[in-house]
Amino acid sequence: MEITRRDLIAGSAVLGAGLMFGGNVAFAASTSKLQRVKESTLKCIQTGNDCLAHCTAMLGKGDVSMKDCNERVQNMLAQCEAMQKVASLGTATEANLKALAKACAISCKDCADACTKHAKHHEVCKSCLEACKDCASACEAIA
């Protein structure tokens, strides 16, 4: 039996519909809340990478005041990247999504606390602080 292009497209559509409507995320996390998590984690990742580059440069110049910020932003990036991927896949169980969202919110708050010390002096720190606060709020809404 030969599989045609039409068969592949139809099969992909059926698979996609199954993932979209049969996923476990449909529990209580509304589409808008999950979308907010996806958007806020993406923003946090973008600003966090800028912050990490800034911390690395400052540490390279001997400014050890950025050590705590550097460590926390690395942890935040790992959590946000995981949350971003899981939220985008849409196949997580309710328990897993909530646990990850809670952990991500905690990590974002920790990072924001570290950014607070530097936000008045460095624009990149202020941007990361704001993104982390927004992401923590979005994650708490589904945790």
PDB file of C-alpha atoms in Angstrom, residues 49-101:
ATOM      1  CA  ASN A  49      19.551  35.759  28.662  1.00  0.00           C
ATOM      2  CA  ASP A  50      20.350  39.476  28.416  1.00  0.00           C
ATOM      3  CA  CYS A  51      20.741  39.576  32.198  1.00  0.00           C
ATOM      4  CA  LEU A  52      22.983  36.512  32.174  1.00  0.00           C
ATOM      5  CA  ALA A  53      25.239  38.111  29.550  1.00  0.00           C
ATOM      6  CA  HIS A  54      25.381  41.285  31.655  1.00  0.00           C
ATOM      7  CA  CYS A  55      26.200  39.333  34.823  1.00  0.00           C
ATOM      8  CA  THR A  56      28.915  37.383  33.031  1.00  0.00           C
ATOM      9  CA  ALA A  57      30.478  40.579  31.692  1.00  0.00           C
ATOM     10  CA  MET A  58      30.364  42.260  35.108  1.00  0.00           C
ATOM     11  CA  LEU A  59      31.813  39.205  36.850  1.00  0.00           C
ATOM     12  CA  GLY A  60      34.548  39.127  34.205  1.00  0.00           C
ATOM     13  CA  LYS A  61      35.452  42.672  35.224  1.00  0.00           C
ATOM     14  CA  GLY A  62      35.701  41.576  38.853  1.00  0.00           C
ATOM     15  CA  ASP A  63      32.302  42.855  40.029  1.00  0.00           C
ATOM     16  CA  VAL A  64      31.360  40.099  42.477  1.00  0.00           C
ATOM     17  CA  SER A  65      28.123  41.898  43.418  1.00  0.00           C
ATOM     18  CA  MET A  66      26.551  40.129  40.420  1.00  0.00           C
ATOM     19  CA  LYS A  67      27.328  36.612  41.716  1.00  0.00           C
ATOM     20  CA  ASP A  68      23.943  36.054  43.375  1.00  0.00           C
ATOM     21  CA  CYS A  69      22.090  37.511  40.409  1.00  0.00           C
ATOM     22  CA  ASN A  70      24.091  35.309  38.028  1.00  0.00           C
ATOM     23  CA  GLU A  71      23.166  32.150  39.937  1.00  0.00           C
ATOM     24  CA  ARG A  72      19.498  33.020  40.269  1.00  0.00           C
ATOM     25  CA  VAL A  73      19.070  34.006  36.631  1.00  0.00           C
ATOM     26  CA  GLN A  74      20.560  30.673  35.559  1.00  0.00           C
ATOM     27  CA  ASN A  75      18.059  28.812  37.748  1.00  0.00           C
ATOM     28  CA  MET A  76      15.205  30.980  36.490  1.00  0.00           C
ATOM     29  CA  LEU A  77      16.169  30.318  32.872  1.00  0.00           C
ATOM     30  CA  ALA A  78      16.141  26.552  33.439  1.00  0.00           C
ATOM     31  CA  GLN A  79      12.686  26.700  35.056  1.00  0.00           C
ATOM     32  CA  CYS A  80      11.212  29.046  32.445  1.00  0.00           C
ATOM     33  CA  GLU A  81      12.578  26.983  29.557  1.00  0.00           C
ATOM     34  CA  ALA A  82      10.982  23.859  31.032  1.00  0.00           C
ATOM     35  CA  MET A  83       7.688  25.665  31.715  1.00  0.00           C
ATOM     36  CA  GLN A  84       7.676  27.156  28.207  1.00  0.00           C
ATOM     37  CA  LYS A  85       8.154  23.749  26.603  1.00  0.00           C
ATOM     38  CA  VAL A  86       5.581  21.946  28.755  1.00  0.00           C
ATOM     39  CA  ALA A  87       2.988  24.706  28.303  1.00  0.00           C
ATOM     40  CA  SER A  88       3.564  24.715  24.541  1.00  0.00           C
ATOM     41  CA  LEU A  89       3.236  20.940  24.212  1.00  0.00           C
ATOM     42  CA  GLY A  90      -0.102  20.960  25.999  1.00  0.00           C
ATOM     43  CA  THR A  91       0.108  17.311  27.034  1.00  0.00           C
ATOM     44  CA  ALA A  92       1.053  17.597  30.717  1.00  0.00           C
ATOM     45  CA  THR A  93      -1.130  16.172  33.430  1.00  0.00           C
ATOM     46  CA  GLU A  94      -2.825  18.649  35.734  1.00  0.00           C
ATOM     47  CA  ALA A  95      -0.569  17.697  38.647  1.00  0.00           C
ATOM     48  CA  ASN A  96       2.625  18.054  36.617  1.00  0.00           C
ATOM     49  CA  LEU A  97       1.626  21.377  35.085  1.00  0.00           C
ATOM     50  CA  LYS A  98       0.664  22.819  38.461  1.00  0.00           C
ATOM     51  CA  ALA A  99       3.874  21.607  40.134  1.00  0.00           C
ATOM     52  CA  LEU A 100       6.044  23.008  37.368  1.00  0.00           C
ATOM     53  CA  ALA A 101       4.153  26.311  37.398  1.00  0.00           C
TER      54      ALA A 101
END
